[in-house]
PDB file of C-alpha atoms in Angstrom:
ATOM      1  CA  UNK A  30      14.702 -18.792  11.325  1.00 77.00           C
ATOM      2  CA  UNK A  31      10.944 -19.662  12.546  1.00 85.00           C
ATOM      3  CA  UNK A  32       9.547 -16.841  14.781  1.00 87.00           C
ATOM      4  CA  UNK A  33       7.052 -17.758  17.045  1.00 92.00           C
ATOM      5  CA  UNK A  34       4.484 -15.441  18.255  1.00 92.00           C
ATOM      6  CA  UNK A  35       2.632 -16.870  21.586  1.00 93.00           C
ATOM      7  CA  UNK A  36      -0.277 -15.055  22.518  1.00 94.00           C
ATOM      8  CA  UNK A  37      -2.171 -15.585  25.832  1.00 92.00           C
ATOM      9  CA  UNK A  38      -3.907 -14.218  28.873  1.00 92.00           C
ATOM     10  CA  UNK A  39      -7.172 -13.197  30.789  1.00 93.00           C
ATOM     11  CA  UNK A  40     -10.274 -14.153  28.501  1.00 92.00           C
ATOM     12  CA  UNK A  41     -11.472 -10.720  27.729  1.00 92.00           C
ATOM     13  CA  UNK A  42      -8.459  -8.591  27.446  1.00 93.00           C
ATOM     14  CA  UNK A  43      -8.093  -8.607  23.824  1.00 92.00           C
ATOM     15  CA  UNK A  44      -6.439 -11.458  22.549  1.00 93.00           C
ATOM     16  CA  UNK A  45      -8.194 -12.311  19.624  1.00 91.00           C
ATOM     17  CA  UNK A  46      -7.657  -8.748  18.420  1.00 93.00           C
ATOM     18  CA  UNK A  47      -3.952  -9.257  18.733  1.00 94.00           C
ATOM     19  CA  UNK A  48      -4.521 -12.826  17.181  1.00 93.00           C
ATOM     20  CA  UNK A  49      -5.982 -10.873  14.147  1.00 93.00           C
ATOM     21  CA  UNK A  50      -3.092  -7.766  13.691  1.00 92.00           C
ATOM     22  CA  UNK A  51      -0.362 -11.009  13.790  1.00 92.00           C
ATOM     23  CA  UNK A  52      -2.414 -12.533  10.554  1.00 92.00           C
ATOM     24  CA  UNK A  53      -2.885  -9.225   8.924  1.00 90.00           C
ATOM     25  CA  UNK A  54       1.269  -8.829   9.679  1.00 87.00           C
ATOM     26  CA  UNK A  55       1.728 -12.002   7.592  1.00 89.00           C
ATOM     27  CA  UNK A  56       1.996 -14.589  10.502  1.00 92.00           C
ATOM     28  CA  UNK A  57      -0.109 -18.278  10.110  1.00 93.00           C
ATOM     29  CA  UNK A  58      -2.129 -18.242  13.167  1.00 94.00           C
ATOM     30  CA  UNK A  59      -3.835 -20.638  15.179  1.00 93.00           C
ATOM     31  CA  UNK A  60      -6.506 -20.026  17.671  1.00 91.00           C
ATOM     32  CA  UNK A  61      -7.205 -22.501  20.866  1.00 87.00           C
ATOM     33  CA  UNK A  62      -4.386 -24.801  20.398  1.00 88.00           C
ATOM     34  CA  UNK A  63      -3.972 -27.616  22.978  1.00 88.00           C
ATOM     35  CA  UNK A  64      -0.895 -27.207  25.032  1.00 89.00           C
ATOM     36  CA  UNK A  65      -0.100 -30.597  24.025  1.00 88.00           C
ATOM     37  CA  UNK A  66       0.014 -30.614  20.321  1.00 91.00           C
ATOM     38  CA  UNK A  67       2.132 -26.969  20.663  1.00 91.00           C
ATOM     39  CA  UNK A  68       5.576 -29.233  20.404  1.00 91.00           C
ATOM     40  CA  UNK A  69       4.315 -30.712  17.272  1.00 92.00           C
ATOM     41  CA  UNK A  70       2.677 -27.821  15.830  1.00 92.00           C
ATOM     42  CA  UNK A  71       5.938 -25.872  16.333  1.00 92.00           C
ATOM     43  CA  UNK A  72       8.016 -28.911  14.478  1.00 91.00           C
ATOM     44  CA  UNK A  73       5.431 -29.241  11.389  1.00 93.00           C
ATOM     45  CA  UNK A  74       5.860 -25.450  10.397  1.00 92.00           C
ATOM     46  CA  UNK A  75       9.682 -25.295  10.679  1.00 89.00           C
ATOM     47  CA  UNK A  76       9.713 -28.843   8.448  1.00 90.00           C
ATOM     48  CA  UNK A  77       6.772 -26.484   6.114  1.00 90.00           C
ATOM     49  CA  UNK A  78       9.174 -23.565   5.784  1.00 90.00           C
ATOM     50  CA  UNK A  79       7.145 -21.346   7.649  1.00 91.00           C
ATOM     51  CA  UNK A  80       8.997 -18.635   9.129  1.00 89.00           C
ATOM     52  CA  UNK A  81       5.998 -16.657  11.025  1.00 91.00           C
ATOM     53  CA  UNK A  82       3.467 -18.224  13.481  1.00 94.00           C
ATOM     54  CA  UNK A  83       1.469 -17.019  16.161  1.00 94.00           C
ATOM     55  CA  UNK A  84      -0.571 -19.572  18.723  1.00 94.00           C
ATOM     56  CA  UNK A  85      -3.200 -18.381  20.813  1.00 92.00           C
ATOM     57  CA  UNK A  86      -3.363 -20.429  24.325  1.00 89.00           C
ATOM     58  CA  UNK A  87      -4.995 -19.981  27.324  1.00 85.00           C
ATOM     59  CA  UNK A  88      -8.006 -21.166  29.626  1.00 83.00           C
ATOM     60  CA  UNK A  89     -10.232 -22.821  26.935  1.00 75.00           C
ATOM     61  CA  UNK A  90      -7.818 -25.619  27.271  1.00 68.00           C
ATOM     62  CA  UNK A  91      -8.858 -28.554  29.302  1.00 58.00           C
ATOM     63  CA  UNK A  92      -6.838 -29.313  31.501  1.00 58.00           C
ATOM     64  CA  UNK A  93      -3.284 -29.127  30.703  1.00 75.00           C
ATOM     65  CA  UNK A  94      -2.771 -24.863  31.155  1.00 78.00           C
ATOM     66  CA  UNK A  95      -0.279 -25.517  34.173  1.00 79.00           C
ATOM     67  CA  UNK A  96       2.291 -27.498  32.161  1.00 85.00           C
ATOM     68  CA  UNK A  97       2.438 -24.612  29.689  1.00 87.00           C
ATOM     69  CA  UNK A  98       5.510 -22.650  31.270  1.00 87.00           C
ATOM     70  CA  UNK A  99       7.316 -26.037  31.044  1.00 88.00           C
ATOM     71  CA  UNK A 100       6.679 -26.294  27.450  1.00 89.00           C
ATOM     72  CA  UNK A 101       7.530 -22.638  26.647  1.00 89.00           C
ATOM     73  CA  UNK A 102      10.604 -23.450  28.573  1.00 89.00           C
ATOM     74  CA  UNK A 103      11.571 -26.751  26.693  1.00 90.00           C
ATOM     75  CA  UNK A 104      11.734 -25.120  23.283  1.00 90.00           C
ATOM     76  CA  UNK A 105      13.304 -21.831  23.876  1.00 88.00           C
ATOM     77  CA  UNK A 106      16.137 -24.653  25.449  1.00 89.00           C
ATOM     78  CA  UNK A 107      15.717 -26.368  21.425  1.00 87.00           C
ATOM     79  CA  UNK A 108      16.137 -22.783  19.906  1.00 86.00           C
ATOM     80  CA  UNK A 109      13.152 -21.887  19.488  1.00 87.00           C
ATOM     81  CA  UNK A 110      12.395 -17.903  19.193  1.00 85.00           C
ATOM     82  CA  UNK A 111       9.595 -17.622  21.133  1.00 87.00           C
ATOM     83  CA  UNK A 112       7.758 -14.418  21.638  1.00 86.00           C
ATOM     84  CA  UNK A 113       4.965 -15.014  24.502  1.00 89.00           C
ATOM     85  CA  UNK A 114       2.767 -12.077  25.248  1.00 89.00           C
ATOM     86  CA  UNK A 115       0.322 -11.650  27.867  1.00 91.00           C
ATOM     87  CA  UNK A 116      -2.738  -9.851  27.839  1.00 93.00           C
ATOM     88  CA  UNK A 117      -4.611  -8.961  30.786  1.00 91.00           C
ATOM     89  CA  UNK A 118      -7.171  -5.866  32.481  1.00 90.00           C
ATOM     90  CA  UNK A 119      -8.548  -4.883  35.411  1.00 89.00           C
ATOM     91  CA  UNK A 120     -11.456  -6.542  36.986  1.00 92.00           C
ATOM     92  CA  UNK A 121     -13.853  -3.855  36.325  1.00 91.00           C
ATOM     93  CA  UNK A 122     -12.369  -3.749  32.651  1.00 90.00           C
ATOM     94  CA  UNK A 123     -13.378  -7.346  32.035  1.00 93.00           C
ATOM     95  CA  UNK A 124     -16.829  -7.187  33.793  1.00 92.00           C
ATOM     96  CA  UNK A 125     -17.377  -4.983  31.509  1.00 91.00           C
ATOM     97  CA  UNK A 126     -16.724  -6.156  28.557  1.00 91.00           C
ATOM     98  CA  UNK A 127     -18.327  -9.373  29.034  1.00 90.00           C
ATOM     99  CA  UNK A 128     -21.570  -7.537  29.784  1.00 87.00           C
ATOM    100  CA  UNK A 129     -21.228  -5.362  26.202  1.00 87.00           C
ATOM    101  CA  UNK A 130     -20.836  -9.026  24.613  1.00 84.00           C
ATOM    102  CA  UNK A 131     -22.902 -10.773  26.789  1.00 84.00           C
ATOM    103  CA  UNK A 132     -20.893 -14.414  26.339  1.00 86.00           C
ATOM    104  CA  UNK A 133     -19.933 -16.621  28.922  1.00 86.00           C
ATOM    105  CA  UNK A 134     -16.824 -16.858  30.524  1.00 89.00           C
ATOM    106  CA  UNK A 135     -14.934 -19.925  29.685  1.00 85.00           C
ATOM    107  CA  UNK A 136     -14.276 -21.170  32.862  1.00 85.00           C
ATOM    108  CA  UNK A 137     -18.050 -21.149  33.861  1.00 87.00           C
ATOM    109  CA  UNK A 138     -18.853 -24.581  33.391  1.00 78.00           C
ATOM    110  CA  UNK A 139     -15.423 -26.113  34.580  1.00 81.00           C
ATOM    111  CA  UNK A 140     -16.495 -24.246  38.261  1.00 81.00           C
ATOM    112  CA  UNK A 141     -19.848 -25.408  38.435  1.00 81.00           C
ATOM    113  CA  UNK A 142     -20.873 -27.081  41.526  1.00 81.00           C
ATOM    114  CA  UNK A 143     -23.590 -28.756  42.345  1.00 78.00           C
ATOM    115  CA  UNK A 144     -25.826 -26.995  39.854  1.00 77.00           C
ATOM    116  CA  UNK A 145     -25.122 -23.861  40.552  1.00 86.00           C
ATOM    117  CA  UNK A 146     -23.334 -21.584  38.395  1.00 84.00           C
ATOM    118  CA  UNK A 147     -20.379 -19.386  39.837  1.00 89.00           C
ATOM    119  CA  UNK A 148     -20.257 -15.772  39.240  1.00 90.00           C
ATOM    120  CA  UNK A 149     -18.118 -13.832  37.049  1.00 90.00           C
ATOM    121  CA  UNK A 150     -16.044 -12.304  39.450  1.00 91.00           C
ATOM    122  CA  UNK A 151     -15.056 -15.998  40.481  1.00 91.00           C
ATOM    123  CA  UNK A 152     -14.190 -17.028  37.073  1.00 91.00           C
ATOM    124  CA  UNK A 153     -11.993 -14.352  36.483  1.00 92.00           C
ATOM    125  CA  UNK A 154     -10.368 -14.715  40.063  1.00 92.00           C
ATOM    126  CA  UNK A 155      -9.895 -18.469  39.899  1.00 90.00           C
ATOM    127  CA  UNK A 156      -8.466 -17.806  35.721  1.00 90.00           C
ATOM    128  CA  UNK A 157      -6.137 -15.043  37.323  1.00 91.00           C
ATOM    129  CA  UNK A 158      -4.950 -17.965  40.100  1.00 90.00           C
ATOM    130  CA  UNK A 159      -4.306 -19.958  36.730  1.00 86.00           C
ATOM    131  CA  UNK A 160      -2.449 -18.200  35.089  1.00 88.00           C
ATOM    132  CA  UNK A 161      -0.283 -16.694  37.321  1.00 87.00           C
ATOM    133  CA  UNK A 162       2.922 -18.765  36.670  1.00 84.00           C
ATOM    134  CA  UNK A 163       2.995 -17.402  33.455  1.00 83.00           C
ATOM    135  CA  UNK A 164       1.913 -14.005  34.043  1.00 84.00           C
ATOM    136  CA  UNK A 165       5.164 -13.306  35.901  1.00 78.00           C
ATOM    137  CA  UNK A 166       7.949 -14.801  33.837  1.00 72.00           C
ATOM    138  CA  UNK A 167       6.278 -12.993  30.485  1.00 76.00           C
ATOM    139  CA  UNK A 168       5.839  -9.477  28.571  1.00 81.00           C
ATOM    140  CA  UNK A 169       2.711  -8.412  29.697  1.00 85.00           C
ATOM    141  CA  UNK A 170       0.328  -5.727  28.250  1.00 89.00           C
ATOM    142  CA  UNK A 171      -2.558  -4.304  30.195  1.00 88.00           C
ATOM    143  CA  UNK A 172      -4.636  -3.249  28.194  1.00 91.00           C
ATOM    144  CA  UNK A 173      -7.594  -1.557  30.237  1.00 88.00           C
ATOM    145  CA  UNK A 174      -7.490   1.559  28.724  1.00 81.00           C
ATOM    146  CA  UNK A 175      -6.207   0.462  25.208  1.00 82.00           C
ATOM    147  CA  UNK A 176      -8.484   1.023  22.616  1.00 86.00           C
ATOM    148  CA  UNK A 177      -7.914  -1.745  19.747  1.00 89.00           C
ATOM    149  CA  UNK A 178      -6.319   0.326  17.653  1.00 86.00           C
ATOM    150  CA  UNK A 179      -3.783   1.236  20.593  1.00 84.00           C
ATOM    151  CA  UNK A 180      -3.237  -2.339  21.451  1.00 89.00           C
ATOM    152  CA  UNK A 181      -2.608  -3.134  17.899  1.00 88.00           C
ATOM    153  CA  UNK A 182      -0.284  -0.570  17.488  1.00 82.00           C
ATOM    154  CA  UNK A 183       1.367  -1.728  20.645  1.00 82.00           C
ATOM    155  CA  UNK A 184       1.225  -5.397  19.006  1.00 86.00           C
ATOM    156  CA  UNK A 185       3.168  -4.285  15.960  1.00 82.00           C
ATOM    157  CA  UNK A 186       5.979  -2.291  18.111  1.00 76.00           C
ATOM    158  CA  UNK A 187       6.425  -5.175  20.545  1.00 78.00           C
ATOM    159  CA  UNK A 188       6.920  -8.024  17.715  1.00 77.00           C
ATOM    160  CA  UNK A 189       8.831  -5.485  15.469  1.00 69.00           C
ATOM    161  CA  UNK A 190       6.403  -6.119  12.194  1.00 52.00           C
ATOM    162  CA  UNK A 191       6.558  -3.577   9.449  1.00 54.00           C
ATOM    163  CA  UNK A 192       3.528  -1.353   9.284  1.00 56.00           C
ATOM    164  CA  UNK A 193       1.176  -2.311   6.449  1.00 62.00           C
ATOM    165  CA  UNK A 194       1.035   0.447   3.483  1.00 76.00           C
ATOM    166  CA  UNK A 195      -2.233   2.656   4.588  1.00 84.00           C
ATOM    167  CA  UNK A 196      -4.369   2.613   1.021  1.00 87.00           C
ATOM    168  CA  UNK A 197      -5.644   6.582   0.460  1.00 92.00           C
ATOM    169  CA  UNK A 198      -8.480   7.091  -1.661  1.00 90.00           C
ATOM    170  CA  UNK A 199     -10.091  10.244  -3.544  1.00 96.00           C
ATOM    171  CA  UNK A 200     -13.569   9.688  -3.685  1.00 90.00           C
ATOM    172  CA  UNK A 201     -16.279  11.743  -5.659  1.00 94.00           C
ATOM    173  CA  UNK A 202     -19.928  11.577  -5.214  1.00 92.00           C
ATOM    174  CA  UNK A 203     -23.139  13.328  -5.874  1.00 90.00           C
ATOM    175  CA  UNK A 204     -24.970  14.212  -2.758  1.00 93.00           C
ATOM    176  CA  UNK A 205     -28.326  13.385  -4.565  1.00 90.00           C
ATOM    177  CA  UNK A 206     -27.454   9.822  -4.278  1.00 83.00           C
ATOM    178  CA  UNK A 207     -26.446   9.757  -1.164  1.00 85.00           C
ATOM    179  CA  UNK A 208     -22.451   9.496   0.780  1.00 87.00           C
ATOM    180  CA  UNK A 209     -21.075   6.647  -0.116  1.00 83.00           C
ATOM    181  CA  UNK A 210     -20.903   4.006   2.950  1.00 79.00           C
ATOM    182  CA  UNK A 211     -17.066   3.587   3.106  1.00 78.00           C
ATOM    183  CA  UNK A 212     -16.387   7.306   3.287  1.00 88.00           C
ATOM    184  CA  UNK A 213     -13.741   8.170   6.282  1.00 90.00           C
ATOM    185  CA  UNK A 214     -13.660  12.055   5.662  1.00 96.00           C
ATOM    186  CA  UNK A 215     -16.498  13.704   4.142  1.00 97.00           C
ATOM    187  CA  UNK A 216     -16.158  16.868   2.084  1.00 98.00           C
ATOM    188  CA  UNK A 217     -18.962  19.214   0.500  1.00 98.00           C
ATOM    189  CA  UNK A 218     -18.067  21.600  -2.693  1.00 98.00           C
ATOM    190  CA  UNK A 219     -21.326  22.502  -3.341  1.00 98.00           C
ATOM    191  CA  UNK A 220     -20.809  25.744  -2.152  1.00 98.00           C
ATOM    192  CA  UNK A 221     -17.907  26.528  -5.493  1.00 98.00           C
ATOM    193  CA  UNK A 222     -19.185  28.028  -8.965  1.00 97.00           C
ATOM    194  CA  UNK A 223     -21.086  25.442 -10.808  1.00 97.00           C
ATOM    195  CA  UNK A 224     -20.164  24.187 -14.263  1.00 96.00           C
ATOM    196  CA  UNK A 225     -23.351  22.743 -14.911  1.00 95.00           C
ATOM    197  CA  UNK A 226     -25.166  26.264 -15.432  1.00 95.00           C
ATOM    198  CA  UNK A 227     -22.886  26.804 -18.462  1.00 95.00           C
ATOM    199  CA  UNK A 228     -24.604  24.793 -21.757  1.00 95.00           C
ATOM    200  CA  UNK A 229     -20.927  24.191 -23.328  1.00 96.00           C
ATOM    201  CA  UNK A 230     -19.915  22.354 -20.040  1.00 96.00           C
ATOM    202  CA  UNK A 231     -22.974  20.711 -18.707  1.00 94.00           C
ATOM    203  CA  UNK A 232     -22.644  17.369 -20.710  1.00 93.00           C
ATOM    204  CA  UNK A 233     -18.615  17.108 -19.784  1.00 94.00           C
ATOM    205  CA  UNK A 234     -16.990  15.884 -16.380  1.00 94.00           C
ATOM    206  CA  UNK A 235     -14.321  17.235 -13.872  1.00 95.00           C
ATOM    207  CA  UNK A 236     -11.346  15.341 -15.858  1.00 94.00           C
ATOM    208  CA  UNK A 237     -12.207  17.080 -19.029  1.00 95.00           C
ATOM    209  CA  UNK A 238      -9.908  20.038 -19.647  1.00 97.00           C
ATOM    210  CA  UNK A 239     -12.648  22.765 -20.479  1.00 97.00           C
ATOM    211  CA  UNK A 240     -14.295  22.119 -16.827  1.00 97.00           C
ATOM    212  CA  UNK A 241     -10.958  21.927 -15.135  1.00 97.00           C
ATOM    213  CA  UNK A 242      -9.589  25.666 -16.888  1.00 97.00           C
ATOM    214  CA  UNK A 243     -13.105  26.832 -15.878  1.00 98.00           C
ATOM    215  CA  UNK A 244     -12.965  25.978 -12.132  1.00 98.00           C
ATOM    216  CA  UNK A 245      -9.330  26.705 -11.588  1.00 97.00           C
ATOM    217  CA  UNK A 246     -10.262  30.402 -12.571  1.00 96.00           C
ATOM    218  CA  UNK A 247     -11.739  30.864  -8.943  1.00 97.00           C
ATOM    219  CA  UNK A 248     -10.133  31.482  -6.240  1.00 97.00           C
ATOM    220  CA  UNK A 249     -12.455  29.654  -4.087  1.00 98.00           C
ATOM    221  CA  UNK A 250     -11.640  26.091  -5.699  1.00 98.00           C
ATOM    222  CA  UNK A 251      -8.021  26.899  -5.303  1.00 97.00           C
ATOM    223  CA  UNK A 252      -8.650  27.621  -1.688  1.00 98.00           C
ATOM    224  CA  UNK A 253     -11.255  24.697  -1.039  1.00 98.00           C
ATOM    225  CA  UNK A 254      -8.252  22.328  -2.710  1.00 98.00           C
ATOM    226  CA  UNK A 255      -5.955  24.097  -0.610  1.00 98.00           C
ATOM    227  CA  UNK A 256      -7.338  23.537   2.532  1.00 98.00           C
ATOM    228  CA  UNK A 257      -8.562  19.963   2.397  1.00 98.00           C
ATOM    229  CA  UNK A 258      -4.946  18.889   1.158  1.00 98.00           C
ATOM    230  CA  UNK A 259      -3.983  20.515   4.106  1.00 98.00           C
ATOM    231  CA  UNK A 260      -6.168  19.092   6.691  1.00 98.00           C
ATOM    232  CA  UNK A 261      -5.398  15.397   5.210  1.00 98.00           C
ATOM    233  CA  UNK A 262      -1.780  16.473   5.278  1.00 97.00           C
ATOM    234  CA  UNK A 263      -2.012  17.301   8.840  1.00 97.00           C
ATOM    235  CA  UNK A 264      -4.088  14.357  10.217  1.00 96.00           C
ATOM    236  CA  UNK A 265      -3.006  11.259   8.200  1.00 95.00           C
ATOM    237  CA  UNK A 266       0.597  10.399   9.960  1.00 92.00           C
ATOM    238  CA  UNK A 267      -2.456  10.030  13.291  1.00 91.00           C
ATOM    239  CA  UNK A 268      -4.366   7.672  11.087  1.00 89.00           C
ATOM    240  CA  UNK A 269      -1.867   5.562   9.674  1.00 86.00           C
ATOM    241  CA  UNK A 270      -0.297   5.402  13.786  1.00 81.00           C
ATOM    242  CA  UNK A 271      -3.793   3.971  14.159  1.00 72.00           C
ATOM    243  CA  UNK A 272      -2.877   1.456  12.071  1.00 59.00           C
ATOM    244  CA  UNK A 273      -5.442   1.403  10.159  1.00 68.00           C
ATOM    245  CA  UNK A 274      -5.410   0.075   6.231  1.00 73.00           C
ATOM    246  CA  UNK A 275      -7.339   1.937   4.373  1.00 82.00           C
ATOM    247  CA  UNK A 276      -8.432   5.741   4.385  1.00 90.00           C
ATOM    248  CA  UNK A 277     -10.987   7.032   2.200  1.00 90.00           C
ATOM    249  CA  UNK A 278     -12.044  10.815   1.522  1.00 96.00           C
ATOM    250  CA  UNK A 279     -15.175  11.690  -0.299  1.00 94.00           C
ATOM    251  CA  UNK A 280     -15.667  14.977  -1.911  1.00 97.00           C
ATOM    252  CA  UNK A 281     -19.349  16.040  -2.875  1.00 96.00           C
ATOM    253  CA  UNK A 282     -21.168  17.836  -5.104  1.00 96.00           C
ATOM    254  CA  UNK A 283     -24.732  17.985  -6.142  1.00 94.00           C
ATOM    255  CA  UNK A 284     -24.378  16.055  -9.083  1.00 93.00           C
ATOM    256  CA  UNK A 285     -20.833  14.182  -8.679  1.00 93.00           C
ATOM    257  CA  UNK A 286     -19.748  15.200 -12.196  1.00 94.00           C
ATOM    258  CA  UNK A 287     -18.131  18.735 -12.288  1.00 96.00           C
ATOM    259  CA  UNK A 288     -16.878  19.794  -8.858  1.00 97.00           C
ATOM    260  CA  UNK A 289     -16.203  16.965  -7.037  1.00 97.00           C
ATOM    261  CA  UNK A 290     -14.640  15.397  -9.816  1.00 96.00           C
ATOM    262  CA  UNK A 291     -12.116  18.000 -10.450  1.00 97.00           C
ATOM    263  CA  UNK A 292     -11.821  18.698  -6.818  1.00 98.00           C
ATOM    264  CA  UNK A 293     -10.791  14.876  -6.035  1.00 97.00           C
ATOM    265  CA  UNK A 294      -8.382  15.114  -9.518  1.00 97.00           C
ATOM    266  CA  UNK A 295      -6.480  17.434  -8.009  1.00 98.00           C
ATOM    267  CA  UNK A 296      -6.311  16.006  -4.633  1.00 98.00           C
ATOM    268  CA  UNK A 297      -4.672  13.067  -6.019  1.00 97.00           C
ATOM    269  CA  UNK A 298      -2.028  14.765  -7.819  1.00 97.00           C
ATOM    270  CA  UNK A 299      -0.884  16.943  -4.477  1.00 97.00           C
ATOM    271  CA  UNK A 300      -0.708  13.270  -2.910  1.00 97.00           C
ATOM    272  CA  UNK A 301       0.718  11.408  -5.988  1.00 96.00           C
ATOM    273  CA  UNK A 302       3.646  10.909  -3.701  1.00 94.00           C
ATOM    274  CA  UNK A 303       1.768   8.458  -1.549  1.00 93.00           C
ATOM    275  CA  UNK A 304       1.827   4.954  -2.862  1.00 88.00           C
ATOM    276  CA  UNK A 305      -0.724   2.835  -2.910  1.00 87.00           C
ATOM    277  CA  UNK A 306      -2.790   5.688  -4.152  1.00 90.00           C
ATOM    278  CA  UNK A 307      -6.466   5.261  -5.700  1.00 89.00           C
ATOM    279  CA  UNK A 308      -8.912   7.885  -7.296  1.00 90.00           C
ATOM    280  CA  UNK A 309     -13.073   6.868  -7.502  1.00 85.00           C
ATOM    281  CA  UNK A 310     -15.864   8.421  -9.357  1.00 88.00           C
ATOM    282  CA  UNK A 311     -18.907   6.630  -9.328  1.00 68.00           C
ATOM    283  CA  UNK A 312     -19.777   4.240 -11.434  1.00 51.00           C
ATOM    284  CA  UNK A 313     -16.470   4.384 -12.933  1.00 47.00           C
ATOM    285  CA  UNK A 314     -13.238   1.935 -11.897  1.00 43.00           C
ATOM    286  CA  UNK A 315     -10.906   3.066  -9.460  1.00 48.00           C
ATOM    287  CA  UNK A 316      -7.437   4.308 -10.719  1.00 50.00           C
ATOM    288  CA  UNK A 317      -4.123   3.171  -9.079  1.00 47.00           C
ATOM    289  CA  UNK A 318      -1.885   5.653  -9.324  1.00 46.00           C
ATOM    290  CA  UNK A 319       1.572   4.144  -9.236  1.00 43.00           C
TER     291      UNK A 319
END
């Protein structure tokens, strides 16, 4: 059966962020749609086999917002399984946010009189006058003191979608070069016993068995290991409620051959148990781990 996802609201409140977790979630989306072609947009994807879509309606449409409710109403009465969702924030909320972006409201030209502008306190009153119909029938989130990633999460509960697999990733570096850019956690092993002092293991790496029997001999490495398995352990059920897709630790040395290396080996195989799983070394491919 085709599930509709209806998104709408006060311009500012966070709809296209909820526009963009329902495509990530699998859903075809369309942004803007006239109220008038929603009908027919509705009747092409159940004829295309589509079983997820999400619309995003609301002021930006000229003229024809106040016959919305009717529509909404005239295919749920066809079958239709219609999921509308309204998004909306305090005054001060939206003031502010337009002033971080700094883009015009949408309603700003429809109110213009006589050359004159109106504020932004009476576009957002005369939108909220708008859309008030539909406001009270409909789920509505405020989401004033969401973050995104709480109104995402939120977004996911409310429509039911299965939470996307969070990718983890062991990354090694050499702190000479510089932390990579996509590091989320950042740890330094520069402070463990050195390989690179001993002639027989300078020219080796991390994955090579006479560097790994040599570290695991301290009881520092075991320790360091220890404890940053422990703090992902701890902290990565909070990331992946975040909803967020991808995680990425970065472990450091000075050189990003011996320490770090074995360091982010080892990591991996405490977390071999979470799938999808990848392990980086510079300048080397990253490693799925199944």
């Amino acid at each position: 059966m085709l599930k509709v996802v209806l998104i709408t609201g006060i311009s500012g409140s966070g709809k296209s962020v909820a526009l963009r977790l329902l495509e990530d979630s699998g859903y075809t989306c369309v942004d803007n749609l006239p109220v008038r072609f929603l009908h027919d947009f509705i009747a092409s994807t159940r004829e295309d086999g589509l079983e997820r879509v999400a619309v995003a309606i609301d002021v930006r449409s000229p003229g024809e917002f106040d016959e919305l409710p009717d529509v909404i109403t005239a295919l749920r009465a066809m079958g239709t399984e219609m999921r509308v969702i309204f998004l909306d924030a305090s005054d001060n909320t939206l003031m502010q946010r337009y002033s971080e972006s700094r883009r015009r409201h949408p309603l700003t030209d429809r109110l213009q009189q006589g050359g004159k502008s109106p504020s932004l306190q009476e576009c957002i009153k005369a939108e909220r006058e708008l859309l008030a119909p539909l406001r009270e029938q409909e789920h509505v989130i405020d989401t004033s003191d969401l973050t995104p990633g709480q109104l995402r999460a939120w977004m996911r509960d409310l429509i039911q979608a299965d939470r996307a697999a969070l990718v983890l990733t062991f990354e090694s570096f050499a702190y000479k070069r510089g932390v990579p850019g996509d590091a989320d956690l950042v740890f330094d092993v520069r402070c463990l016993p050195n390989p690179h002092y001993d002639r027989a293991l300078r020219p080796l790496t991390g994955r090579d068995d006479a560097v790994a029997q040599w570290l695991s001999q301290f009881g520092s490495v075991e320790t360091m290991i220890d404890d940053i398995a422990s703090f992902i352990r701890r902290w990565l059920p909070l990331y992946m409620q975040d909803t967020r897709n991808y995680l990425t630790v970065a472990v450091g040395c000075t050189g990003g051959q011996h320490r770090s290396v074995y360091v982010t080996e080892q990591l991996a195989r405490q977390f071999a148990d979470h799938s999808p799983l990848l392990v980086r070394h510079r300048n080397q491919p990253p490693t799925e781990i199944p």
